[in-house]
Coordinates of C-alpha atoms in Angstrom, one line a residue:
D1 CA -2.4 -14.9 5.1
Q2 CA -3.1 -11.3 3.8
L3 CA -4.4 -8.5 6.1
D4 CA -7.8 -7.3 5.3
L5 CA -6.8 -3.7 4.9
P6 CA -7.9 -1.3 2.1
A7 CA -5.2 -1.2 -0.4
L8 CA -4.6 2.5 0.0
A9 CA -3.8 2.3 3.7
L10 CA -1.5 -0.6 3.3
E11 CA 0.2 1.1 0.4
L12 CA 0.7 4.4 2.1
A13 CA 1.9 3.0 5.6
S14 CA 4.5 0.5 3.6
E15 CA 5.6 3.2 1.3
E16 CA 6.3 5.5 3.9
L17 CA 7.8 3.2 6.1
R18 CA 10.1 1.9 3.4
G19 CA 11.5 5.3 3.0
L20 CA 12.3 5.4 6.6
G21 CA 14.3 2.0 6.3
I22 CA 11.5 0.0 7.8
D23 CA 10.3 -2.8 5.7
L24 CA 7.3 -4.5 7.3
G25 CA 7.5 -7.3 4.9
E26 CA 10.8 -8.5 6.1
P27 CA 10.9 -10.6 9.2
G28 CA 11.3 -8.6 12.4
G29 CA 10.0 -5.4 10.7
A30 CA 7.4 -4.9 13.1
E31 CA 9.6 -4.8 16.1
V32 CA 12.1 -2.3 14.2
L33 CA 9.1 -0.2 13.8
K34 CA 7.9 -0.3 17.3
R35 CA 11.6 0.5 18.5
F36 CA 11.5 3.2 16.1
L37 CA 8.3 4.7 17.5
R38 CA 9.4 4.1 21.1
N39 CA 12.6 6.3 20.3
G40 CA 10.4 9.4 19.7
H41 CA 10.2 9.3 15.9
S42 CA 6.6 9.8 15.3
R43 CA 6.2 12.2 12.3
P44 CA 7.0 10.8 8.7
P45 CA 7.5 13.3 6.0
V46 CA 4.6 15.8 5.8
L47 CA 3.4 15.8 2.3
L48 CA 2.8 12.9 -0.1
E49 CA 1.5 13.0 -3.7
F50 CA 0.4 9.6 -4.7
R51 CA -1.9 7.5 -6.8
A52 CA -5.0 6.3 -4.7
Y53 CA -6.7 3.0 -5.4
W54 CA -9.6 1.2 -3.5
P55 CA -10.8 -2.2 -4.9
G56 CA -13.8 -2.0 -6.8
R57 CA -13.5 1.9 -7.3
S58 CA -11.8 4.1 -9.9
R59 CA -8.2 5.2 -9.6
K60 CA -7.7 8.9 -8.8
E61 CA -5.0 11.5 -8.0
A62 CA -4.7 12.7 -4.6
K63 CA -2.8 15.1 -2.3
L64 CA -3.0 14.8 1.4
G65 CA -2.0 17.7 3.5
K66 CA 0.1 17.3 6.7
E67 CA -2.7 16.3 9.0
R68 CA -4.6 13.9 6.8
H69 CA -1.5 12.4 5.8
L70 CA -0.1 11.7 9.3
L71 CA -3.6 10.5 10.3
A72 CA -3.8 8.1 7.5
V73 CA -0.2 6.7 8.1
A74 CA -0.8 6.5 11.9
L75 CA -4.1 4.7 11.5
A76 CA -2.8 2.4 9.0
T77 CA 0.4 1.5 11.0
A78 CA -1.8 1.1 14.0
I79 CA -4.0 -1.5 12.3
V80 CA -1.0 -3.2 10.9
L81 CA 0.8 -3.5 14.3
A82 CA -2.3 -4.8 16.2
S83 CA -2.8 -7.5 13.8
V84 CA 0.7 -8.5 13.4
E85 CA 0.8 -8.6 17.4
A86 CA -2.6 -10.4 17.7
S87 CA -1.8 -13.0 15.2
G88 CA 2.0 -13.6 15.8
R89 CA 2.7 -13.2 11.9
T90 CA 4.8 -11.0 9.9
L91 CA 3.2 -9.0 7.0
P92 CA 3.9 -10.9 3.7
A93 CA 6.4 -9.4 1.7
D94 CA 5.9 -7.9 -1.7
P95 CA 6.7 -10.7 -4.6
V96 CA 9.9 -9.9 -6.2
V97 CA 10.9 -11.0 -9.8
L98 CA 14.6 -11.3 -10.7
A99 CA 15.1 -11.4 -14.7
A100 CA 17.7 -11.6 -17.5
G101 CA 18.1 -13.6 -20.6
D102 CA 21.1 -14.7 -22.9
I103 CA 22.4 -16.7 -20.1
A104 CA 25.0 -19.5 -20.3
A105 CA 27.6 -20.7 -22.6
C106 CA 30.0 -23.4 -21.3
G107 CA 32.9 -21.3 -22.4
S108 CA 31.8 -18.2 -20.3
D109 CA 31.7 -17.5 -16.5
G110 CA 29.2 -14.8 -16.9
D111 CA 26.4 -17.1 -15.9
E112 CA 28.0 -18.1 -12.7
R113 CA 28.6 -14.4 -11.8
T114 CA 24.8 -13.9 -12.4
A115 CA 23.8 -17.0 -10.5
A116 CA 25.7 -15.7 -7.5
L117 CA 23.0 -12.7 -7.5
L118 CA 20.3 -15.4 -7.6
D119 CA 22.0 -17.0 -4.6
S120 CA 21.6 -13.9 -2.5
N121 CA 18.2 -12.6 -3.8
R122 CA 14.9 -14.1 -3.1
G123 CA 12.2 -14.0 -5.8
T124 CA 10.9 -15.6 -8.8
V125 CA 13.3 -16.0 -11.6
L126 CA 12.2 -15.2 -15.1
A127 CA 14.8 -16.4 -17.7
L128 CA 14.3 -14.3 -20.8
G129 CA 15.5 -16.8 -23.7
D130 CA 18.5 -18.0 -25.1
I131 CA 19.3 -19.7 -21.8
A132 CA 21.6 -22.4 -23.2
Y133 CA 24.3 -21.6 -26.0
D134 CA 24.7 -22.2 -28.6
D135 CA 21.9 -24.6 -29.7
G136 CA 19.5 -25.1 -26.7
T137 CA 20.3 -28.9 -26.6
L138 CA 19.6 -31.0 -23.5
E139 CA 23.1 -31.6 -23.0
E140 CA 24.0 -27.8 -23.1
F141 CA 21.1 -27.1 -20.6
R142 CA 22.5 -29.8 -18.1
E143 CA 26.2 -29.0 -18.6
C144 CA 26.2 -25.2 -19.2
V145 CA 23.1 -24.0 -17.3
G146 CA 23.1 -26.7 -14.6
P147 CA 25.9 -25.7 -12.6
S148 CA 25.0 -22.1 -12.5
W149 CA 21.3 -21.1 -13.0
G150 CA 20.3 -24.7 -12.8
R151 CA 20.6 -24.7 -9.2
H152 CA 17.7 -22.2 -9.1
R153 CA 15.7 -24.6 -11.6
R154 CA 12.7 -24.9 -9.1
R155 CA 11.9 -21.1 -9.1
I156 CA 12.6 -20.2 -12.7
R157 CA 9.8 -19.6 -15.1
P158 CA 11.2 -19.6 -18.7
T159 CA 10.4 -18.3 -22.2
P160 CA 12.4 -19.9 -25.2
G161 CA 14.7 -17.8 -27.3
N162 CA 16.0 -18.1 -30.9
H163 CA 19.0 -20.4 -29.8
E164 CA 16.5 -22.8 -28.2
Y165 CA 15.0 -23.5 -31.5
H166 CA 18.2 -24.3 -33.2
T167 CA 17.0 -27.7 -32.1
D168 CA 13.2 -27.0 -32.2
A169 CA 13.2 -26.2 -28.4
S170 CA 13.2 -29.9 -27.5
G171 CA 16.0 -29.4 -25.0
Y172 CA 14.2 -26.4 -23.3
F173 CA 10.9 -28.4 -22.9
R174 CA 12.7 -31.5 -21.6
Y175 CA 15.0 -29.4 -19.3
F176 CA 12.1 -27.1 -17.7
G177 CA 9.2 -29.5 -18.0
R178 CA 6.0 -28.3 -16.5
A179 CA 7.6 -24.9 -15.7
A180 CA 7.8 -24.3 -19.4
G181 CA 3.9 -24.6 -19.9
P182 CA 2.2 -27.0 -22.0
A183 CA 4.8 -29.2 -24.0
G184 CA 5.7 -27.8 -27.6
R185 CA 3.7 -24.4 -27.2
G186 CA 6.0 -22.0 -25.3
Y187 CA 3.5 -19.7 -23.6
Y188 CA 1.6 -19.9 -20.3
S189 CA 0.5 -17.5 -17.3
F190 CA 0.4 -17.6 -13.7
D191 CA -0.6 -15.2 -11.0
L192 CA 2.1 -13.7 -8.5
G193 CA 0.9 -11.9 -5.5
S194 CA -1.7 -9.2 -7.1
W195 CA -0.1 -9.4 -10.4
H196 CA -0.9 -11.6 -13.5
I197 CA 2.3 -12.8 -15.2
V198 CA 2.4 -13.9 -18.9
S199 CA 5.2 -15.9 -20.7
L200 CA 4.9 -15.8 -24.4
N201 CA 6.7 -17.2 -27.3
S202 CA 8.4 -14.6 -29.7
E203 CA 9.9 -17.6 -32.1
R204 CA 6.7 -19.1 -33.3
D205 CA 3.1 -18.1 -34.2
T206 CA 3.1 -14.5 -33.3
G207 CA 0.7 -13.4 -35.9
A208 CA -2.4 -11.2 -34.9
T209 CA -4.7 -14.2 -35.9
G210 CA -2.8 -16.8 -34.4
A211 CA -3.4 -19.2 -31.9
Q212 CA -1.0 -17.7 -29.5
V213 CA -2.4 -14.2 -29.8
R214 CA -6.0 -15.6 -29.5
W215 CA -5.0 -17.3 -26.4
L216 CA -3.3 -14.3 -25.1
R217 CA -6.3 -11.9 -25.5
A218 CA -8.7 -14.7 -23.7
D219 CA -6.1 -15.1 -20.9
L220 CA -6.0 -11.3 -20.3
T221 CA -9.9 -11.3 -20.3
R222 CA -10.0 -13.8 -17.7
A223 CA -7.2 -12.4 -15.4
R224 CA -8.7 -10.5 -12.4
A225 CA -5.5 -9.0 -11.3
R226 CA -5.0 -5.2 -11.5
C227 CA -1.4 -5.3 -12.7
I228 CA 0.1 -7.2 -15.7
L229 CA 3.7 -8.2 -16.6
A230 CA 4.6 -10.0 -19.8
F231 CA 7.9 -11.5 -21.0
W232 CA 9.3 -13.0 -24.2
H233 CA 12.7 -13.0 -25.8
R234 CA 12.7 -10.6 -28.8
P235 CA 12.2 -7.0 -27.8
R236 CA 9.5 -5.0 -29.4
W237 CA 11.6 -1.8 -28.8
S238 CA 15.3 -1.7 -29.0
G239 CA 18.5 0.1 -30.1
G240 CA 21.4 -2.3 -29.9
K241 CA 22.7 -4.8 -32.1
Y242 CA 18.9 -5.1 -33.0
S243 CA 16.3 -2.9 -33.8
D244 CA 12.6 -2.8 -33.1
D245 CA 11.0 -6.3 -33.9
G246 CA 7.7 -5.8 -35.7
R247 CA 7.0 -9.7 -35.4
T248 CA 6.1 -9.1 -31.7
A249 CA 3.9 -6.3 -32.6
P250 CA 0.7 -8.3 -32.2
L251 CA 1.6 -9.6 -28.8
W252 CA 2.5 -5.8 -27.6
N253 CA -0.8 -4.5 -29.1
A254 CA -3.0 -7.2 -27.1
L255 CA -1.5 -6.3 -24.1
Y256 CA -1.7 -2.7 -24.6
D257 CA -5.3 -3.2 -25.2
A258 CA -5.5 -5.0 -21.8
R259 CA -3.6 -2.1 -20.1
A260 CA -0.6 -4.2 -19.1
D261 CA 2.2 -2.5 -17.3
I262 CA 5.5 -4.2 -18.0
V263 CA 7.3 -6.1 -20.8
L264 CA 10.5 -7.8 -20.4
S265 CA 12.9 -9.3 -23.2
G266 CA 16.4 -10.2 -24.0
H267 CA 17.8 -11.1 -27.3
D268 CA 19.9 -7.8 -27.4
H269 CA 22.9 -8.5 -25.1
N270 CA 22.7 -5.4 -23.1
Y271 CA 20.3 -3.4 -20.6
Q272 CA 18.0 -1.1 -21.9
R273 CA 14.8 0.7 -20.3
Y274 CA 12.2 2.4 -22.2
P275 CA 9.3 4.5 -20.8
P276 CA 5.7 3.5 -21.3
M277 CA 5.0 3.6 -25.0
N278 CA 1.9 2.9 -27.1
K279 CA 1.4 0.4 -30.1
R280 CA 3.2 3.0 -32.4
G281 CA 6.3 3.3 -30.1
V282 CA 5.3 6.6 -29.0
I283 CA 5.9 7.6 -25.4
Q284 CA 2.4 7.6 -23.4
R285 CA 3.3 7.9 -19.9
A286 CA -0.4 7.4 -18.5
R287 CA -1.4 4.7 -20.4
G288 CA 1.7 3.0 -22.2
I289 CA 3.6 -0.2 -21.4
R290 CA 6.9 0.3 -19.7
S291 CA 9.7 -2.1 -21.3
F292 CA 13.1 -3.5 -20.3
V293 CA 15.6 -5.3 -22.5
V294 CA 17.7 -7.4 -20.0
G295 CA 20.1 -9.6 -22.4
T296 CA 22.7 -9.4 -19.5
G297 CA 22.5 -13.0 -18.0
G298 CA 26.0 -13.9 -19.0
V299 CA 27.1 -14.2 -22.6
R300 CA 29.1 -11.9 -24.6
L301 CA 27.4 -8.2 -24.6
Y302 CA 26.5 -6.1 -27.4
E303 CA 26.9 -2.4 -28.0
V304 CA 24.0 -0.2 -27.8
R305 CA 23.2 2.5 -30.4
A306 CA 21.7 6.0 -29.9
D307 CA 17.9 5.9 -29.3
S308 CA 16.0 9.3 -28.1
R309 CA 13.0 7.2 -26.6
R310 CA 15.2 5.3 -24.3
R311 CA 15.7 6.3 -20.7
A312 CA 18.7 4.2 -19.6
A313 CA 21.1 1.8 -21.3
N314 CA 24.5 -0.2 -20.5
D315 CA 26.3 -2.4 -22.7
G316 CA 29.2 -3.3 -20.2
T317 CA 27.7 -4.9 -17.3
W318 CA 26.2 -8.3 -16.8
G319 CA 23.4 -8.6 -14.0
L320 CA 19.7 -8.9 -13.2
L321 CA 16.7 -6.8 -13.4
K322 CA 15.0 -6.9 -9.8
L323 CA 11.4 -6.0 -9.8
T324 CA 9.3 -5.5 -6.6
L325 CA 5.6 -6.1 -7.3
R326 CA 3.5 -3.9 -5.1
P327 CA -0.5 -3.9 -5.1
A328 CA -0.6 -0.9 -7.3
G329 CA 2.9 -0.4 -8.7
Y330 CA 6.3 -1.5 -9.1
R331 CA 9.8 -0.9 -8.2
W332 CA 12.9 -1.7 -10.5
R333 CA 16.6 -2.0 -9.9
F334 CA 19.4 -3.3 -11.9
L335 CA 21.6 -5.3 -10.0
P336 CA 25.0 -5.7 -11.6
V337 CA 27.4 -8.6 -10.9
A338 CA 30.0 -8.3 -8.0
G339 CA 32.7 -5.8 -8.9
A340 CA 30.5 -3.8 -11.6
R341 CA 29.3 -0.4 -10.8
Y342 CA 26.4 0.1 -13.1
R343 CA 23.0 1.2 -11.3
D344 CA 19.5 1.8 -12.5
S345 CA 16.5 2.3 -10.4
G346 CA 12.8 3.8 -10.1
S347 CA 9.3 3.1 -9.7
G348 CA 5.9 3.1 -11.7
A349 CA 2.2 2.9 -11.0
C350 CA 0.0 0.0 -12.6
S351 CA -2.3 1.9 -15.6
A352 CA -5.5 -0.2 -15.0

């Protein structure tokens, strides 16, 4: 059950406390906070610049000085603690997404190493296509994916890649069943916390007037969530073995028109992070869509090329992208496999 608090107060209190190493979404978080306060730590940082959002009203930029800031944190924290103590419940944690594509080949142990990250991290798993090499047959799904990522199949939400379509994606749809959406179509949507999540098919019917884009626009119109994340296989923007993919432009454009926030893809076997960009690939921080290429699921990696638009890249590390989906924003962190050192992390606010 969600607490009936204004989104601003809850977000403010939660963010400040996370900065102090206290997560109310984790079991025992309220007890940690109470011990922290009993030990005399009563003043969090004194100045915060943040995006304030109240349901049903417009978003605005706000700066709170020391006294108003402390009052807001104290009030929100008191309400949270009172509700937790009265109900005996812990505050629900923000949803987490774990994502990667280009995952499993029977001759590689990379998928076993990324599956070990799944073993130790909660969350909904987004498989970004090219899940079973080389041809996406049902046998390859069972023998190559099954022993690694397959043990998390119940929490995987997939999208098909070009390798799945070497066999018309029949093995993909049979292996994932209802989790892959309507049979044969390859696109679907669902809600996760306060976010709307859309899985799209970059391999078939991507034209601006096609059935998939018509469905997408209608789905986005119906969605009531403030924040939107979409994922498919071929990246709209990339600077690796592959370049920008124009066939996915109609998907990107429909999402941009709906003020979507994040797009995830694979296909290029590396990690790349792009800043919020518009339909033409021009950086647009307040209005654009941030995108990630996460082709680091376990198969052979591809070299990245120079790209002045890009903000982060790595072509030597398998791993997962972890996204924590907050009510009005998100945090990202690249999780490398055991023994690897590459890191990338940050946060953003939803644009709607």
